[in-house]
Amino acid sequence: QNNLKSQTFTYEAEEIKSIQDDKTIVATGGVKINDNLGRTIEGNKLIVNDNTKIHYLSGNVFFNDNFKNQIKSKKLIINENLNQYIFSEDVTFENKDNMLKAINDFIVYDKNKDIIYSDSKTIIDDNQGNIIENGSFKFLINEDKLIANNVLLTDKNKN
């Protein structure tokens, strides 16, 4: 297992290669990322660009934060400049406290504002068996609050 540290992340992978004058790093096989706040991310292939501070993780992406939130997807862009994680393709967001599960193709975790949001159509299931279809949503992590727009609610009795 090889290790590499950056300003806010620690990377682990079976193989880590430096290319383009040590400004780009490619890590493959069992990639694990830990940030300075204890968040963990796993995936298959990571491309780190120290110039742009925009990094790409692909293949079985799994994110876990300190607030019982988990996000799974096929791709993740880590934008250090905006302090955002941008998940795409087959995205599932789960909040373990509220038993919420949201499914769509694009979700952003904004670390500056501590919110998870999407501006695209999302289907959310809650722990009561309700289905919330919406045009966009925000989950305020610190307040444990869900805000959704253009909502169609179907309760557990299919009403």
Coordinates of N, CA and C in Angstrom, one line a residue:
Q1 N 0.8 -1.2 0.0 CA 0.0 0.0 0.0 C 0.9 1.2 0.0
N2 N 0.7 2.1 -1.0 CA 1.4 3.4 -1.0 C 0.6 4.5 -0.4
N3 N 1.3 5.5 0.1 CA 0.6 6.7 0.7 C 1.1 8.0 0.2
L4 N 0.2 8.9 0.0 CA 0.6 10.3 -0.5 C -0.2 11.3 0.3
K5 N 0.4 12.4 0.8 CA -0.4 13.4 1.5 C -0.4 14.7 0.6
S6 N -1.5 15.3 0.7 CA -1.7 16.7 0.0 C -2.1 17.6 1.2
Q7 N -2.4 18.8 0.8 CA -2.7 19.8 1.8 C -3.9 19.4 2.7
T8 N -4.9 18.8 2.1 CA -6.1 18.4 2.9 C -6.5 17.0 2.8
F9 N -5.8 16.2 2.0 CA -6.2 14.8 1.8 C -5.0 13.9 2.0
T10 N -5.3 12.6 2.4 CA -4.4 11.6 2.4 C -4.9 10.5 1.5
Y11 N -4.1 10.0 0.6 CA -4.5 9.0 -0.4 C -3.8 7.7 -0.2
E12 N -4.5 6.6 -0.4 CA -3.9 5.3 -0.4 C -4.4 4.6 -1.6
A13 N -3.5 3.7 -2.2 CA -3.9 2.9 -3.3 C -2.9 1.8 -3.5
E14 N -3.2 0.8 -4.3 CA -2.3 -0.2 -4.6 C -1.1 0.3 -5.5
E15 N -1.4 1.2 -6.4 CA -0.4 1.8 -7.2 C -0.6 3.3 -7.4
I16 N 0.5 4.1 -7.2 CA 0.4 5.5 -7.3 C 1.6 5.9 -8.3
K17 N 1.2 6.7 -9.3 CA 2.2 7.1 -10.3 C 2.1 8.6 -10.4
S18 N 3.3 9.3 -10.6 CA 3.4 10.7 -10.8 C 3.7 10.9 -12.3
I19 N 2.9 11.8 -12.9 CA 3.2 12.2 -14.3 C 3.2 13.7 -14.5
Q20 N 3.6 14.1 -15.6 CA 3.6 15.6 -16.0 C 4.3 16.4 -14.9
D21 N 5.6 16.2 -14.8 CA 6.4 17.0 -13.8 C 5.9 17.0 -12.4
D22 N 5.4 15.9 -12.0 CA 4.9 15.7 -10.6 C 3.7 16.6 -10.3
K23 N 3.0 17.1 -11.3 CA 1.8 17.9 -11.0 C 0.5 17.1 -11.1
T24 N 0.6 15.9 -11.7 CA -0.6 15.0 -11.8 C -0.2 13.7 -11.3
I25 N -1.1 13.1 -10.5 CA -0.9 11.8 -9.8 C -2.0 10.9 -10.2
V26 N -1.7 9.7 -10.6 CA -2.8 8.7 -10.9 C -2.6 7.6 -9.9
A27 N -3.7 7.3 -9.2 CA -3.7 6.2 -8.2 C -4.8 5.2 -8.6
T28 N -4.4 3.9 -8.6 CA -5.4 2.9 -9.0 C -5.4 1.7 -8.0
G29 N -6.5 1.0 -8.0 CA -6.6 -0.2 -7.1 C -6.9 0.1 -5.7
G30 N -8.1 -0.1 -5.2 CA -8.4 0.1 -3.8 C -8.1 1.5 -3.3
V31 N -8.5 2.6 -4.0 CA -8.2 3.9 -3.6 C -9.0 4.3 -2.4
K32 N -8.3 4.9 -1.4 CA -8.9 5.4 -0.2 C -8.4 6.8 0.0
I33 N -9.4 7.7 0.3 CA -9.1 9.1 0.5 C -9.6 9.5 1.9
N34 N -8.8 10.1 2.7 CA -9.2 10.7 4.0 C -9.0 12.2 3.9
D35 N -10.0 13.0 4.3 CA -9.7 14.4 4.4 C -9.4 14.8 5.8
N36 N -9.1 16.1 6.0 CA -8.7 16.5 7.3 C -9.8 16.6 8.4
L37 N -11.1 16.3 7.9 CA -12.2 16.3 8.9 C -12.7 14.9 9.1
G38 N -12.0 13.9 8.7 CA -12.4 12.6 9.0 C -13.4 11.9 7.9
R39 N -13.6 12.7 6.9 CA -14.5 12.1 5.8 C -13.7 11.1 5.1
T40 N -14.3 10.0 4.6 CA -13.6 9.0 3.8 C -14.3 8.8 2.5
I41 N -13.5 8.5 1.5 CA -14.0 8.2 0.1 C -13.2 7.1 -0.4
E42 N -13.9 6.2 -1.1 CA -13.3 5.0 -1.7 C -13.6 5.0 -3.2
G43 N -12.8 4.4 -4.0 CA -13.1 4.2 -5.4 C -12.0 3.4 -6.1
N44 N -12.0 3.3 -7.4 CA -11.1 2.4 -8.2 C -9.9 3.2 -8.8
K45 N -10.2 4.4 -9.3 CA -9.1 5.2 -9.9 C -9.2 6.6 -9.6
L46 N -8.1 7.2 -9.2 CA -8.0 8.6 -8.8 C -7.0 9.4 -9.6
I47 N -7.4 10.5 -10.1 CA -6.5 11.4 -10.8 C -6.4 12.7 -10.0
V48 N -5.2 13.0 -9.5 CA -5.0 14.2 -8.7 C -4.3 15.2 -9.5
N49 N -4.8 16.5 -9.6 CA -4.1 17.5 -10.3 C -3.8 18.6 -9.3
D50 N -2.5 18.8 -9.0 CA -2.1 19.8 -8.0 C -2.2 21.2 -8.5
N51 N -2.1 21.4 -9.9 CA -2.3 22.7 -10.4 C -3.7 23.2 -10.3
T52 N -4.6 22.5 -10.8 CA -6.0 23.0 -10.8 C -6.8 22.7 -9.5
K53 N -6.3 21.8 -8.7 CA -6.9 21.4 -7.4 C -8.3 20.8 -7.7
I54 N -8.5 20.2 -8.9 CA -9.7 19.5 -9.3 C -9.2 18.0 -9.5
H55 N -9.9 17.1 -8.8 CA -9.4 15.7 -8.9 C -10.6 14.8 -9.3
Y56 N -10.3 13.7 -9.9 CA -11.4 12.8 -10.4 C -11.2 11.4 -9.8
L57 N -12.3 10.9 -9.3 CA -12.4 9.6 -8.8 C -13.4 8.8 -9.5
S58 N -13.2 7.6 -9.9 CA -14.2 6.8 -10.7 C -14.2 5.4 -10.2
G59 N -15.3 4.7 -10.5 CA -15.5 3.3 -10.2 C -15.8 3.0 -8.8
N60 N -17.1 2.6 -8.5 CA -17.6 2.2 -7.2 C -17.2 3.3 -6.1
V61 N -17.6 4.5 -6.4 CA -17.3 5.6 -5.4 C -18.2 5.5 -4.2
F62 N -17.6 5.5 -3.0 CA -18.3 5.5 -1.8 C -17.8 6.6 -0.8
F63 N -18.7 7.5 -0.4 CA -18.3 8.6 0.5 C -19.0 8.4 1.8
N64 N -18.3 8.7 2.9 CA -18.9 8.6 4.2 C -18.4 9.8 5.0
D65 N -19.3 10.6 5.6 CA -18.9 11.7 6.4 C -19.1 11.5 7.9
N66 N -18.9 12.5 8.7 CA -19.0 12.4 10.1 C -20.4 12.6 10.6
F67 N -21.4 12.8 9.7 CA -22.8 13.1 10.1 C -23.7 12.0 9.7
K68 N -23.2 10.8 9.5 CA -24.1 9.6 9.1 C -24.7 9.8 7.7
N69 N -24.0 10.5 6.9 CA -24.4 10.6 5.5 C -23.5 9.8 4.6
Q70 N -24.0 9.1 3.6 CA -23.3 8.3 2.7 C -23.7 8.6 1.3
I71 N -22.8 8.6 0.4 CA -23.1 8.9 -1.0 C -22.4 7.8 -1.9
K72 N -23.1 7.2 -2.8 CA -22.5 6.2 -3.7 C -22.7 6.7 -5.1
S73 N -21.7 6.5 -6.0 CA -21.9 6.9 -7.4 C -20.8 6.2 -8.2
K74 N -20.9 6.4 -9.5 CA -19.8 5.9 -10.4 C -18.7 6.9 -10.5
K75 N -19.0 8.2 -10.4 CA -17.9 9.2 -10.6 C -18.0 10.3 -9.5
L76 N -16.9 10.9 -9.2 CA -16.8 12.0 -8.3 C -15.7 13.0 -8.7
I77 N -16.1 14.3 -8.7 CA -15.1 15.3 -8.9 C -14.9 16.0 -7.6
I78 N -13.7 16.1 -7.1 CA -13.3 16.8 -5.9 C -12.8 18.1 -6.3
N79 N -13.5 19.2 -6.0 CA -13.1 20.6 -6.4 C -12.6 21.3 -5.1
E80 N -11.3 21.3 -4.9 CA -10.7 21.9 -3.7 C -10.9 23.4 -3.7
N81 N -11.0 24.0 -4.9 CA -11.2 25.5 -5.0 C -12.5 25.9 -4.4
L82 N -13.6 25.2 -4.8 CA -14.9 25.5 -4.3 C -15.3 24.7 -3.0
N83 N -14.4 23.8 -2.6 CA -14.7 23.0 -1.4 C -15.9 22.1 -1.6
Q84 N -16.0 21.5 -2.8 CA -17.2 20.7 -3.2 C -16.8 19.3 -3.7
Y85 N -17.7 18.3 -3.3 CA -17.6 17.0 -3.9 C -18.8 16.9 -4.9
I86 N -18.6 16.6 -6.1 CA -19.6 16.6 -7.1 C -19.8 15.1 -7.6
F87 N -20.8 14.5 -7.2 CA -21.1 13.1 -7.6 C -22.0 13.0 -8.8
S88 N -21.6 12.0 -9.7 CA -22.5 11.8 -10.9 C -22.6 10.4 -11.3
E89 N -23.6 10.1 -12.0 CA -23.9 8.7 -12.6 C -24.3 7.7 -11.4
D90 N -25.6 7.4 -11.5 CA -26.2 6.4 -10.5 C -25.9 6.8 -9.1
V91 N -26.3 8.0 -8.7 CA -26.0 8.5 -7.4 C -27.1 8.1 -6.4
T92 N -26.6 7.7 -5.2 CA -27.5 7.4 -4.1 C -27.0 8.1 -2.9
F93 N -27.8 8.9 -2.3 CA -27.5 9.6 -1.0 C -28.3 9.1 0.1
E94 N -27.7 8.7 1.2 CA -28.5 8.2 2.4 C -28.1 8.9 3.6
N95 N -29.1 9.3 4.4 CA -28.9 9.9 5.7 C -29.4 8.9 6.7
K96 N -28.5 8.3 7.5 CA -28.9 7.2 8.4 C -29.7 7.7 9.6
D97 N -29.6 8.9 10.1 CA -30.4 9.4 11.2 C -31.9 9.5 10.8
N98 N -32.2 10.1 9.6 CA -33.5 10.3 9.2 C -34.0 9.2 8.2
M99 N -33.2 8.2 8.0 CA -33.6 7.1 7.1 C -34.1 7.6 5.7
L100 N -33.4 8.7 5.2 CA -33.7 9.2 3.9 C -32.8 8.5 2.9
K101 N -33.3 8.3 1.7 CA -32.5 7.7 0.6 C -33.0 8.5 -0.7
A102 N -32.0 9.2 -1.3 CA -32.3 9.9 -2.5 C -31.5 9.3 -3.7
I103 N -32.2 9.2 -4.8 CA -31.6 8.6 -6.0 C -31.7 9.6 -7.2
N104 N -30.6 9.9 -7.9 CA -30.6 10.6 -9.1 C -29.2 10.5 -9.8
D105 N -28.9 11.4 -10.7 CA -27.6 11.3 -11.4 C -26.7 12.4 -11.1
F106 N -27.0 13.3 -10.2 CA -26.1 14.4 -9.9 C -26.4 15.0 -8.5
I107 N -25.4 14.9 -7.6 CA -25.5 15.4 -6.3 C -24.2 16.1 -5.9
V108 N -24.4 17.3 -5.2 CA -23.2 18.0 -4.8 C -23.2 18.1 -3.3
Y109 N -22.0 17.9 -2.7 CA -21.8 18.1 -1.3 C -20.9 19.3 -1.2
D110 N -21.5 20.4 -0.7 CA -20.8 21.7 -0.5 C -20.3 21.7 1.0
K111 N -19.0 21.5 1.1 CA -18.4 21.5 2.4 C -18.4 22.8 3.1
N112 N -18.4 23.9 2.4 CA -18.4 25.3 3.0 C -19.7 25.5 3.7
K113 N -20.8 25.1 3.1 CA -22.2 25.4 3.6 C -22.7 24.2 4.4
D114 N -22.0 23.1 4.4 CA -22.5 21.8 5.0 C -23.9 21.5 4.5
I115 N -24.1 21.5 3.1 CA -25.3 21.0 2.5 C -25.0 20.0 1.4
I116 N -26.0 19.1 1.2 CA -26.0 18.2 0.1 C -27.2 18.6 -0.7
Y117 N -27.0 18.8 -2.0 CA -28.1 19.2 -2.9 C -28.0 18.7 -4.3
S118 N -29.1 18.8 -5.0 CA -29.2 18.5 -6.4 C -30.3 19.4 -7.0
D119 N -30.0 19.9 -8.2 CA -30.9 20.7 -8.9 C -31.6 19.9 -10.0
S120 N -31.5 18.6 -9.9 CA -32.2 17.7 -10.9 C -33.2 16.8 -10.2
K121 N -34.1 16.3 -11.0 CA -35.2 15.4 -10.5 C -34.6 14.3 -9.6
T122 N -35.2 14.2 -8.5 CA -34.7 13.2 -7.5 C -35.9 12.5 -6.9
I123 N -35.7 11.2 -6.6 CA -36.7 10.4 -5.8 C -36.1 10.1 -4.5
I124 N -36.9 10.5 -3.4 CA -36.4 10.3 -2.0 C -37.4 9.4 -1.3
D125 N -36.9 8.4 -0.7 CA -37.7 7.5 0.2 C -37.4 7.9 1.6
D126 N -38.4 7.9 2.5 CA -38.1 8.1 3.9 C -38.4 6.9 4.8
N127 N -38.2 7.0 6.1 CA -38.3 5.8 6.9 C -39.8 5.5 7.2
Q128 N -40.7 6.3 6.7 CA -42.2 6.1 6.9 C -42.8 5.4 5.7
G129 N -42.0 5.1 4.7 CA -42.5 4.5 3.5 C -43.1 5.5 2.5
N130 N -42.8 6.8 2.7 CA -43.3 7.8 1.8 C -42.3 8.0 0.6
I131 N -42.7 8.3 -0.5 CA -41.9 8.6 -1.7 C -42.1 10.1 -2.0
I132 N -41.0 10.8 -2.1 CA -41.0 12.2 -2.4 C -40.3 12.4 -3.7
E133 N -41.0 12.7 -4.8 CA -40.5 13.0 -6.1 C -40.3 14.6 -6.1
N134 N -39.2 15.1 -6.5 CA -39.0 16.5 -6.5 C -38.1 17.0 -7.6
G135 N -38.2 18.3 -8.0 CA -37.4 18.8 -9.0 C -36.0 19.2 -8.5
S136 N -35.8 19.5 -7.2 CA -34.5 19.8 -6.6 C -34.7 19.6 -5.1
F137 N -33.5 19.4 -4.5 CA -33.5 19.3 -3.0 C -32.2 19.9 -2.4
K138 N -32.3 20.2 -1.1 CA -31.2 20.6 -0.3 C -31.4 19.8 1.0
F139 N -30.3 19.2 1.5 CA -30.3 18.6 2.8 C -29.3 19.4 3.6
L140 N -29.8 20.1 4.7 CA -28.9 20.9 5.5 C -28.4 20.0 6.6
I141 N -27.1 19.7 6.6 CA -26.5 18.7 7.4 C -26.6 19.1 8.9
N142 N -26.2 20.4 9.2 CA -26.1 20.8 10.6 C -27.5 20.9 11.2
E143 N -28.5 21.2 10.4 CA -29.9 21.3 10.9 C -30.7 20.1 10.8
D144 N -30.1 19.1 10.1 CA -30.8 17.8 9.8 C -32.2 18.1 9.1
K145 N -32.2 18.9 8.1 CA -33.4 19.4 7.5 C -33.4 19.2 6.0
L146 N -34.5 18.7 5.4 CA -34.6 18.5 4.0 C -35.6 19.6 3.4
I147 N -35.1 20.2 2.4 CA -35.9 21.2 1.6 C -36.0 20.7 0.2
A148 N -37.2 20.6 -0.3 CA -37.4 20.1 -1.7 C -38.4 21.1 -2.4
N149 N -38.2 21.2 -3.7 CA -39.0 22.0 -4.6 C -39.7 21.1 -5.6
N150 N -40.9 21.6 -6.1 CA -41.7 20.9 -7.1 C -42.0 19.5 -6.6
V151 N -42.6 19.3 -5.5 CA -42.7 18.0 -4.8 C -44.0 17.3 -5.2
L152 N -43.9 16.0 -5.4 CA -45.1 15.1 -5.5 C -44.8 14.1 -4.5
L153 N -45.7 14.0 -3.5 CA -45.6 13.1 -2.3 C -46.6 12.0 -2.4
T154 N -46.0 10.8 -2.3 CA -46.9 9.6 -2.3 C -46.6 8.9 -0.9
D155 N -47.7 8.8 -0.1 CA -47.5 8.2 1.2 C -47.4 6.7 1.1
K156 N -47.2 6.1 2.3 CA -47.0 4.6 2.3 C -48.3 3.9 1.9
N157 N -49.5 4.6 1.9 CA -50.7 4.0 1.5 C -51.0 4.3 0.0
K158 N -50.0 4.8 -0.7 CA -50.1 5.2 -2.1 C -51.1 6.3 -2.4
N159 N -51.3 7.2 -1.4 CA -52.1 8.4 -1.6 C -51.3 9.5 -2.2

